XYZ file of C-alpha atoms in Angstrom:
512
model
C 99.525 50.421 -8.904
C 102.718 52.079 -9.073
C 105.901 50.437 -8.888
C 108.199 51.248 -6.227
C 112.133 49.907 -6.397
C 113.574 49.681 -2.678
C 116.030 48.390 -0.254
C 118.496 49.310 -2.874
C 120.648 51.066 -0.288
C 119.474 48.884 3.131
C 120.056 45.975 1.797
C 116.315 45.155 3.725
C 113.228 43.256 2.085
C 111.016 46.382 2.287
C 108.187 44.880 0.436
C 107.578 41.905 3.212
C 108.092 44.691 5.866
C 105.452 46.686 4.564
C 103.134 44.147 4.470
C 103.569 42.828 7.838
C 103.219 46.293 9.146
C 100.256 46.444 7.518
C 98.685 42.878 8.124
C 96.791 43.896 11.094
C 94.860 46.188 8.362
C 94.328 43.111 5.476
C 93.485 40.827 8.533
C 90.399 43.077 9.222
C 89.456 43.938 4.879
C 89.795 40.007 4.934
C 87.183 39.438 7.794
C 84.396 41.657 6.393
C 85.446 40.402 2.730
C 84.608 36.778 4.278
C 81.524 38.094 6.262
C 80.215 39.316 2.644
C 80.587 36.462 1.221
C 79.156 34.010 3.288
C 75.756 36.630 3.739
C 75.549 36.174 0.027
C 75.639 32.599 0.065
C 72.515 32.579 2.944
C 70.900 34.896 0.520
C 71.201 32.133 -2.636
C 70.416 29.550 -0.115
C 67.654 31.379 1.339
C 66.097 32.640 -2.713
C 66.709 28.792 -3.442
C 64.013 27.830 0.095
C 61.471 30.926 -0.717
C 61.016 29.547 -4.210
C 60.690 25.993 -2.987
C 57.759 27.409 -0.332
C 56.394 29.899 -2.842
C 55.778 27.027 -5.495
C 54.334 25.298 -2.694
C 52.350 28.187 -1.339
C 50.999 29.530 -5.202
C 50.051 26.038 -6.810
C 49.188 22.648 -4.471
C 48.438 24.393 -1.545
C 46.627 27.573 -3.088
C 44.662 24.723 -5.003
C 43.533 22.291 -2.357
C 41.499 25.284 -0.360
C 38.783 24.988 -3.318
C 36.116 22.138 -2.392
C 35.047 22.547 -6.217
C 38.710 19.911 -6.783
C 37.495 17.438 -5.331
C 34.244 17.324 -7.066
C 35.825 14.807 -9.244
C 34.057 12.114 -10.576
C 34.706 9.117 -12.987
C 31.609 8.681 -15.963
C 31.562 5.110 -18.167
C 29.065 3.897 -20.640
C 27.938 0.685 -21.313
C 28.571 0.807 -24.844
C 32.188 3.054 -25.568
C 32.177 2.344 -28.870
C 28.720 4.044 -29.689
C 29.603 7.050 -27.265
C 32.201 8.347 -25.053
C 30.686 10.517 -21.750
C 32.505 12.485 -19.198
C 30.536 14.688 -16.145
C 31.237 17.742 -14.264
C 31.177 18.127 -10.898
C 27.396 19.253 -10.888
C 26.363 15.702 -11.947
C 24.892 13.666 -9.046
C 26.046 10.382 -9.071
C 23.987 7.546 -10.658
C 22.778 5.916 -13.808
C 21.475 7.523 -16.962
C 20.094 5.753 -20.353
C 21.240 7.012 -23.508
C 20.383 5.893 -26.925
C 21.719 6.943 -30.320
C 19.691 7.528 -33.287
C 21.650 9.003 -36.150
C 25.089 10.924 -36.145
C 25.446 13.864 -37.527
C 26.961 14.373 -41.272
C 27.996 16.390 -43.788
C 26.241 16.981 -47.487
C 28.390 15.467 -49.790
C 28.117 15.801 -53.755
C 30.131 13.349 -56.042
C 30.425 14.728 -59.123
C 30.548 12.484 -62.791
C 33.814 11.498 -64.192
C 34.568 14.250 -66.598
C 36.385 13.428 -70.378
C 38.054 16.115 -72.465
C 37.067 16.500 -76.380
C 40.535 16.251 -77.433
C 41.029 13.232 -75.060
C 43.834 14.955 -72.414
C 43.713 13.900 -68.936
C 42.336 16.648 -67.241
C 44.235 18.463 -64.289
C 44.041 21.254 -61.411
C 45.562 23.980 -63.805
C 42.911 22.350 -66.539
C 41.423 26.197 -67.785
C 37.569 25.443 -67.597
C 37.525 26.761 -71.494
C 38.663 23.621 -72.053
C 35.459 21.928 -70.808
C 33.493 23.771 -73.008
C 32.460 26.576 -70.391
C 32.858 29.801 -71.668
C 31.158 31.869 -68.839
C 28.262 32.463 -66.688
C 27.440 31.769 -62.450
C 25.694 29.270 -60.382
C 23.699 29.622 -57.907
C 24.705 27.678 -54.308
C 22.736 27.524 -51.635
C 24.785 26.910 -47.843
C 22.665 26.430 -45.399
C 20.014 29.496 -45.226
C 22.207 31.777 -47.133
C 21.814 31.324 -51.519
C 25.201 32.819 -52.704
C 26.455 33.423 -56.391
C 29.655 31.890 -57.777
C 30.670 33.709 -60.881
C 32.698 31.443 -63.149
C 35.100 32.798 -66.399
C 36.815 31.149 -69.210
C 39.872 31.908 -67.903
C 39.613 29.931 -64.394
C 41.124 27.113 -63.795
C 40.064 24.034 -62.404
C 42.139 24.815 -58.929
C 40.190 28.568 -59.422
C 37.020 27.076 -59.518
C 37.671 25.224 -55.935
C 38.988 28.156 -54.296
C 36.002 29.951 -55.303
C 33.773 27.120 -54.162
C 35.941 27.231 -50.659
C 35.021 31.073 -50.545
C 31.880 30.308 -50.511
C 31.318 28.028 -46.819
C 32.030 24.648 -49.215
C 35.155 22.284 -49.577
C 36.071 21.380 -52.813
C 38.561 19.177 -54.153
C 39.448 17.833 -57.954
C 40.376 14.151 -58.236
C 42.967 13.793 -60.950
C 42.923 9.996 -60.582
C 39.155 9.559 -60.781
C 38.687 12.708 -62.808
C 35.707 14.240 -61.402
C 35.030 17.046 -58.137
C 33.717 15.901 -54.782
C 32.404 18.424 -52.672
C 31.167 18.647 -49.014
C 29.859 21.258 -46.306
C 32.843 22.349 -44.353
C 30.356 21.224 -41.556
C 28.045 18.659 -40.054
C 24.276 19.161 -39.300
C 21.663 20.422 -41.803
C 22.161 23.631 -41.353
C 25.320 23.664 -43.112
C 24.039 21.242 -45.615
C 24.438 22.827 -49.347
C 22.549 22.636 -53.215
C 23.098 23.722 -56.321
C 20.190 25.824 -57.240
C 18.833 25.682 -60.984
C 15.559 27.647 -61.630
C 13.142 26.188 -63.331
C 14.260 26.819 -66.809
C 17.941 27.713 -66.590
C 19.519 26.069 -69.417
C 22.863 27.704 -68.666
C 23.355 27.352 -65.514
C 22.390 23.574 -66.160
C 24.834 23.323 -68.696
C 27.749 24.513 -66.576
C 26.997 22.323 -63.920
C 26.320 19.281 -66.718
C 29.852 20.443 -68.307
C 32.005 20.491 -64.154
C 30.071 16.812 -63.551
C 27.555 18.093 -61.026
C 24.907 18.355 -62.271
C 22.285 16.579 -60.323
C 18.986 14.465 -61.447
C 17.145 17.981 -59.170
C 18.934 19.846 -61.585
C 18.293 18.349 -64.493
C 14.802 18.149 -64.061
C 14.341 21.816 -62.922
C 16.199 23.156 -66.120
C 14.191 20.917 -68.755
C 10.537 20.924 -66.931
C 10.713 17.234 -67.508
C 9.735 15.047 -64.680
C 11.559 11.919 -65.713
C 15.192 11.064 -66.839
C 16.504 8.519 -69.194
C 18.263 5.651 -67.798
C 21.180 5.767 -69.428
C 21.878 9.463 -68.027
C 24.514 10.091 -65.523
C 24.363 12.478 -62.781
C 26.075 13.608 -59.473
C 25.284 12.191 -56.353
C 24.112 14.476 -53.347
C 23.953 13.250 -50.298
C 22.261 15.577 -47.751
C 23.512 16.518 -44.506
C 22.194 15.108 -41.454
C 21.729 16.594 -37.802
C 22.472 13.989 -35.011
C 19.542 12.473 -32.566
C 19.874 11.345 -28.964
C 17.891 10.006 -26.411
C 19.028 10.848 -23.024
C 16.820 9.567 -20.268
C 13.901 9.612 -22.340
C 14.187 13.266 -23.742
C 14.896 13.178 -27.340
C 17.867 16.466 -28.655
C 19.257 17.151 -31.519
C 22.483 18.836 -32.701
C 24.297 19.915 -35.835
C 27.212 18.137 -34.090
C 27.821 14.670 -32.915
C 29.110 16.803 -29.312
C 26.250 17.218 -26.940
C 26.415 19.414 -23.151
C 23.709 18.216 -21.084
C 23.410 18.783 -17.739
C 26.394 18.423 -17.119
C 27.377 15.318 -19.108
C 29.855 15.715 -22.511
C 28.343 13.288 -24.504
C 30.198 12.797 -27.884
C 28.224 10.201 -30.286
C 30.448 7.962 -32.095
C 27.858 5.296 -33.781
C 24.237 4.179 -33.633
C 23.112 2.539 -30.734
C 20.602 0.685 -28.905
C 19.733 2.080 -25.184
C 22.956 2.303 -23.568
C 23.942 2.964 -19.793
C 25.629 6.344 -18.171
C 26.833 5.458 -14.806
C 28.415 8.434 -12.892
C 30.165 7.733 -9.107
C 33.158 9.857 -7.034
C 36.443 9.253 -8.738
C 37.610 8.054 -5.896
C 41.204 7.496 -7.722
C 41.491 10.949 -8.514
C 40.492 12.692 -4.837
C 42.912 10.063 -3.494
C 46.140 11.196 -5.679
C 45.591 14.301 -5.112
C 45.627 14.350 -1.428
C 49.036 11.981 -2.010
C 50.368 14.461 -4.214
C 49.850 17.378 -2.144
C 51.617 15.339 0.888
C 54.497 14.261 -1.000
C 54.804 17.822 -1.778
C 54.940 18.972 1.263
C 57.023 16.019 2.915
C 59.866 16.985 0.434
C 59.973 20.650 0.978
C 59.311 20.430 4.637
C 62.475 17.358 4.915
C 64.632 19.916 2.910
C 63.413 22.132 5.474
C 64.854 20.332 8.609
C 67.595 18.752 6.475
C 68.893 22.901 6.005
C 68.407 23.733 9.390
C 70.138 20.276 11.147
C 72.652 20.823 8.918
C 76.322 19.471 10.567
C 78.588 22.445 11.700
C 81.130 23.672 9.816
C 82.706 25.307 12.573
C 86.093 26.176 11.790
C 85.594 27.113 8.026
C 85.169 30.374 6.921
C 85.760 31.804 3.357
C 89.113 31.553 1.491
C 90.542 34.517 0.298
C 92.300 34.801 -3.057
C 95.828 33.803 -2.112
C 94.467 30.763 0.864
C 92.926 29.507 -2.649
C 96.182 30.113 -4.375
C 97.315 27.248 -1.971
C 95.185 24.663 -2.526
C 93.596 22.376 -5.479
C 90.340 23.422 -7.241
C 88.410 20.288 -5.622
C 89.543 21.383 -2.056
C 88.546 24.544 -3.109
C 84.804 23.508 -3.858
C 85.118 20.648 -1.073
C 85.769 23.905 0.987
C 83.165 26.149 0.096
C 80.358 23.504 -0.041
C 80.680 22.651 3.378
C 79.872 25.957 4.541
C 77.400 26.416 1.798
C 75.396 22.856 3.279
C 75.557 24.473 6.576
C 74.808 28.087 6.322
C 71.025 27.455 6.925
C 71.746 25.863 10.628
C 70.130 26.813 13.443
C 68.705 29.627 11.418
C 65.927 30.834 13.795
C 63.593 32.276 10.350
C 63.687 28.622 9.085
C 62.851 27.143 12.356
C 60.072 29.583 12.337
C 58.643 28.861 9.134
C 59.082 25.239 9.880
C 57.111 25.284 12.785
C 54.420 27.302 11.650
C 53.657 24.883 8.937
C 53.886 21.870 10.645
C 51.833 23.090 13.608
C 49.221 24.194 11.282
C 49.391 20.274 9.329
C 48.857 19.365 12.875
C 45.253 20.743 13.446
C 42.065 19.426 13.880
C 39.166 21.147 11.960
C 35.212 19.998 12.817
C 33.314 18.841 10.083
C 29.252 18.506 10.770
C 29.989 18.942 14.017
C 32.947 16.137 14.633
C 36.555 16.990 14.883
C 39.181 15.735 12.158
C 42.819 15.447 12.163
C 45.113 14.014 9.514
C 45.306 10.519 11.494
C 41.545 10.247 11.353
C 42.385 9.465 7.485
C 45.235 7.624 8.471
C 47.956 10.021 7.422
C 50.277 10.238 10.040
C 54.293 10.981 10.694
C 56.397 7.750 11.389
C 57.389 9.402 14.981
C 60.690 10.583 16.480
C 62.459 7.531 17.090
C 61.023 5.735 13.629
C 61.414 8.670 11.556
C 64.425 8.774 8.558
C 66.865 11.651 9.435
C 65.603 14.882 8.631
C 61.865 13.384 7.715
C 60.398 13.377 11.112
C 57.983 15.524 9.893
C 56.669 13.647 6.832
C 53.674 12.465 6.734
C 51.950 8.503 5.330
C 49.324 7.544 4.035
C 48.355 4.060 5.427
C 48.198 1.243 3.050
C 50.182 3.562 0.409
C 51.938 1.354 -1.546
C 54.526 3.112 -2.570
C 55.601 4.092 1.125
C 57.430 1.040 2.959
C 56.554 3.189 5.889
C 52.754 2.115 5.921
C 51.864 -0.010 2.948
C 50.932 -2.839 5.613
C 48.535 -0.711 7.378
C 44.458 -0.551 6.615
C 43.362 1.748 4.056
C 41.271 4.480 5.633
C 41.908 7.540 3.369
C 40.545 5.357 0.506
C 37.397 4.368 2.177
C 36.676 7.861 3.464
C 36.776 9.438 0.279
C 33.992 6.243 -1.060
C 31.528 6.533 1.661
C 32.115 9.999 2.363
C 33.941 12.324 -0.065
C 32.008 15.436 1.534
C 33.617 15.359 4.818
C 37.218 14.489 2.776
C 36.643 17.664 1.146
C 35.553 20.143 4.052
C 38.898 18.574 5.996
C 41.205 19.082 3.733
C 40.326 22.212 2.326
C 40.111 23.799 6.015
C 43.251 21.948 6.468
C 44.970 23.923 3.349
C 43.299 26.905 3.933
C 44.634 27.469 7.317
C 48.546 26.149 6.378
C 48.355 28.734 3.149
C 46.631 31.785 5.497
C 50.039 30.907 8.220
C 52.104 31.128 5.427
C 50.082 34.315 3.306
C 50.940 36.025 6.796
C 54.801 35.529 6.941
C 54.731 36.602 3.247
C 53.766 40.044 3.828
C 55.869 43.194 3.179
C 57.625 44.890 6.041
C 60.374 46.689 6.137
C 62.771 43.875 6.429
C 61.187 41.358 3.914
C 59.793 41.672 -0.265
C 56.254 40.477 -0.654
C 56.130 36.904 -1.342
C 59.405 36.071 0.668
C 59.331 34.740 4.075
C 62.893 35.736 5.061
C 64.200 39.442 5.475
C 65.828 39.889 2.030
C 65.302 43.554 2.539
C 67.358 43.643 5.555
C 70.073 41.353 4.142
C 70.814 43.144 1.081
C 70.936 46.438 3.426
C 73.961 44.493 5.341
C 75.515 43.622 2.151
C 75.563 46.792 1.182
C 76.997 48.008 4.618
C 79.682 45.415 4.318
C 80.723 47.024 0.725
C 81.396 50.269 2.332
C 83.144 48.826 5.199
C 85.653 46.976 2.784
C 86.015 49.994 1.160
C 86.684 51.913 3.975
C 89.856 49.609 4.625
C 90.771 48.537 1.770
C 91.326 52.861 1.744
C 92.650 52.708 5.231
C 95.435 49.134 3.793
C 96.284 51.496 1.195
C 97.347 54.667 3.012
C 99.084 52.912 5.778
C 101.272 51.658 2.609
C 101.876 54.198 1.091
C 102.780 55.766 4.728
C 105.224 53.021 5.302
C 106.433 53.070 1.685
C 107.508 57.021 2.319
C 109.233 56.368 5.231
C 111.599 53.336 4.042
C 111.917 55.499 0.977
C 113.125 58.786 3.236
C 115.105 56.004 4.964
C 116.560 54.958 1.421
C 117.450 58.403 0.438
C 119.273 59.135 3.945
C 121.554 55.906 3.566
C 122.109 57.119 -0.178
C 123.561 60.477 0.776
C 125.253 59.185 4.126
C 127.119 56.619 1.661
C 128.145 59.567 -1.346
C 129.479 61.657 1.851
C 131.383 58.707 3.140
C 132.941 58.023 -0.223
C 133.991 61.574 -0.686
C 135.616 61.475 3.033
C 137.653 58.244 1.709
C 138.828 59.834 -1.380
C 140.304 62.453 0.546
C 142.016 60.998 3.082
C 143.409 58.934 0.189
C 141.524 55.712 0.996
């Protein structure tokens, strides 16, 4: 900005002239200035409600339109320490018998406790030269599959685990006890594993003997003998075992202790005597969720009337940079907030959405041929004069306890859903259906509104935009007019300077 030096000659306060000559200019930058500001707070307000009513719209309401939700239903058994069940919805409700014969396990293989010649305790880095193994394989057999583990004199103990682990088996060295234990990474016999020694194999025998697993099998297979001394020691293999169930009479067997039957997730935790399925409605669970998706839409619908019955805040418009020069921060925000809790009032797209939802929450919807309405369940609003401010569209649930509202009333919802969860469902799903189709509608693209917003961002940000030109336009038009003004005081300055040499060169020669 450049810097102009004036009233040197007047005497006048050009600067405060100027600007009052030009105030009729600022007064009008100033009222757009404050018309784009408080259009930008209705847009924050308005991008704060769509996300509210989109959340709404994409997630409890989107999800209470599919009857498959409230196919819930609660499973127990008689015994829960023997078995734990759970059901899908396809499970008619009832009682099953279920009986547990073995659990499934892994093969396990305890090796001898080894000794060193030289009497060292023997460790993971322990090289198997050490042992007295100077080379060769072994033969293990997982499951179907025979496989070949190669084994060097340079390997160490840890090498000779990892190679185990390659091979579909764990394999760990105990330092403390000083021997391996091994075990199928797996339950069921088909993971079950063997060390295989051909009849004959003295080598392969004598690596195993040498590692400590070695078993009696083994022994006898290498030698040809069909007997063993009683003071040998050998490994211990204990096979893997597939697990048995009874359901209902029908004997199946698994690898696993996990078992999908018709249905029913059975998981077998011990062996059992016949035990008892019984599967009913989960009564709990279609009854929070129909809570849940009214306390949902209580709050957004309250915030709803709470925006637009919003007190006035006639009188207050946006401060401009020197009217906040003049006051405190906190009137400042005191200030702004009370236009910013207002600027939803009366706002005629708010009212709209408002009423399309809670007509629609209104509705009754036939179910086999009866009509249904939200009070038929005993969910209704506390009424006009009862209501809370701003929550005369909320909804209770009778007998709710956590709602002082109707906790004293009889519980109907509850006893619907027991003797008649079908009807429950086709209700509220029509119900959901046709508040999410009002609202799918007012989310549509036009040329005023975005997809997914129910208010016409398009056509606000095409105002905003409009308003930045116009403030442009006079903040140009403020700046000419000074600049006009400016020139002419200056002229004016320049006149009085010359008029006041001439007058001093008059004095001087009349001899003043």
């Amino acid at each position: 900005m450049a810097i102009r030096i004036s009233g040197l000659n007047s005497g006048l306060d050009t600067d405060s002239i100027v600007q009052e000559l030009v105030s009729a200019y600022r007064t009008k930058q100033d009222k757009y200035t404050k018309a784009q500001t408080k259009l930008s707070w209705k847009q924050d307000a308005w991008k704060e409600m769509n996300t509210k009513i989109y959340d709404f719209y994409s997630k409890t309401l989107s999800n209470l339109r599919r009857v498959g939700n409230f196919n819930k239903k609660t499973t127990t058994v008689s015994d829960s320490t023997k078995a734990t069940v759970s059901a899908s919805s396809s499970v008619v409700n009832g009682t099953q018998t279920l009986k547990v014969n073995r659990l499934a396990k892994a093969g396990y293989l305890t090796g001898t406790k080894l000794t060193r010649a030289d009497g060292e305790k023997i460790t993971r880095d322990t090289a198997l030269s050490d042992l007295g193994i100077a080379g060769g394989s072994l033969k293990l057999k997982v499951g179907n599959e025979t496989k070949t583990v190669n084994i060097t004199s340079g390997m160490t103990v840890k090498d000779l685990n990892d190679a185990l682990k390659e091979q579909g088996v764990s394999a760990n060295f105990d330092a403390e006890q000083q021997r391996f234990f091994l075990n199928s990474s797996e339950t069921g016999e088909g993971h079950d594993f063997n060390f295989v020694v051909e009849n004959g194999d003295q080598a392969s025998y004598n690596i195993l003997s040498k590692l400590g697993l070695a078993t009696e099998e083994n022994y006898k297979a290498a030698t040809g003998s069909t007997s063993v001394d009683s003071d040998m020691n050998f490994a211990v293999k204990e096979k893997a075992q597939n697990a048995q169930i009874v359901l209902n009479g029908a004997v199946f067997e698994g690898e696993s202790n996990k078992f999908s039957i018709n249905g029913l997730n059975i998981t077998a935790t011990g062996v059992s005597e016949e035990m008892t399925i019984t599967t009913a409605t989960d009564v709990d669970g279609i009854y929070n969720m129909v809570k849940d998706f009214l306390k949902e839409y209580n709050e957004l619908v309250n915030a709803m009337e709470a925006a637009y019955n919003a007190p006035t805040s006639k009188g207050y418009e946006p401060l401009t940079d020197d009217e906040k020069e003049q006051m405190s921060d906190k009137e400042v925000e005191k200030w702004e907030a009370k236009i910013k809790d207002s600027i939803l009032r009366r706002d005629d797209t708010l009212r709209s959405v408002l009423s399309g939802m809670t007509s629609n929450m209104s509705k009754s919807f036939e179910v086999n041929g009866k009509n249904y309405s939200l009070a038929s369940f005993g969910i209704k609003t506390a009424g006009y004069f009862n209501a809370a401010e701003n929550e005369s569209y909320a909804y209770h649930i009778d007998n709710d306890p956590d709602d002082s509202v109707s906790s004293a009333n009889e519980d109907k919802l509850r006893k619907m859903i027991e003797e008649d969860p079908d009807t429950v469902a086709s209700f509220f799903t029509q119900l959901a259906t046709s508040v999410y189709d009002n609202l799918h509608e007012r989310m549509g693209s036009t040329t005023l509104s975005s997809a997914y917003k129910v208010y016409n961002d398009k056509q606000m940000k095409t105002e905003y935009d409009e308003y930045t030109k116009t403030i442009k336009k006079w903040e140009d038009k403020l700046k000419d007019m000074e600049d006009y003004y400016y020139k002419k005081f200056s002229a004016m300055e320049v006149a009085l300077s010359k008029l006041q040499s001439q007058t001093n060169s008059l004095s001087s020669l009349l001899g003043g």
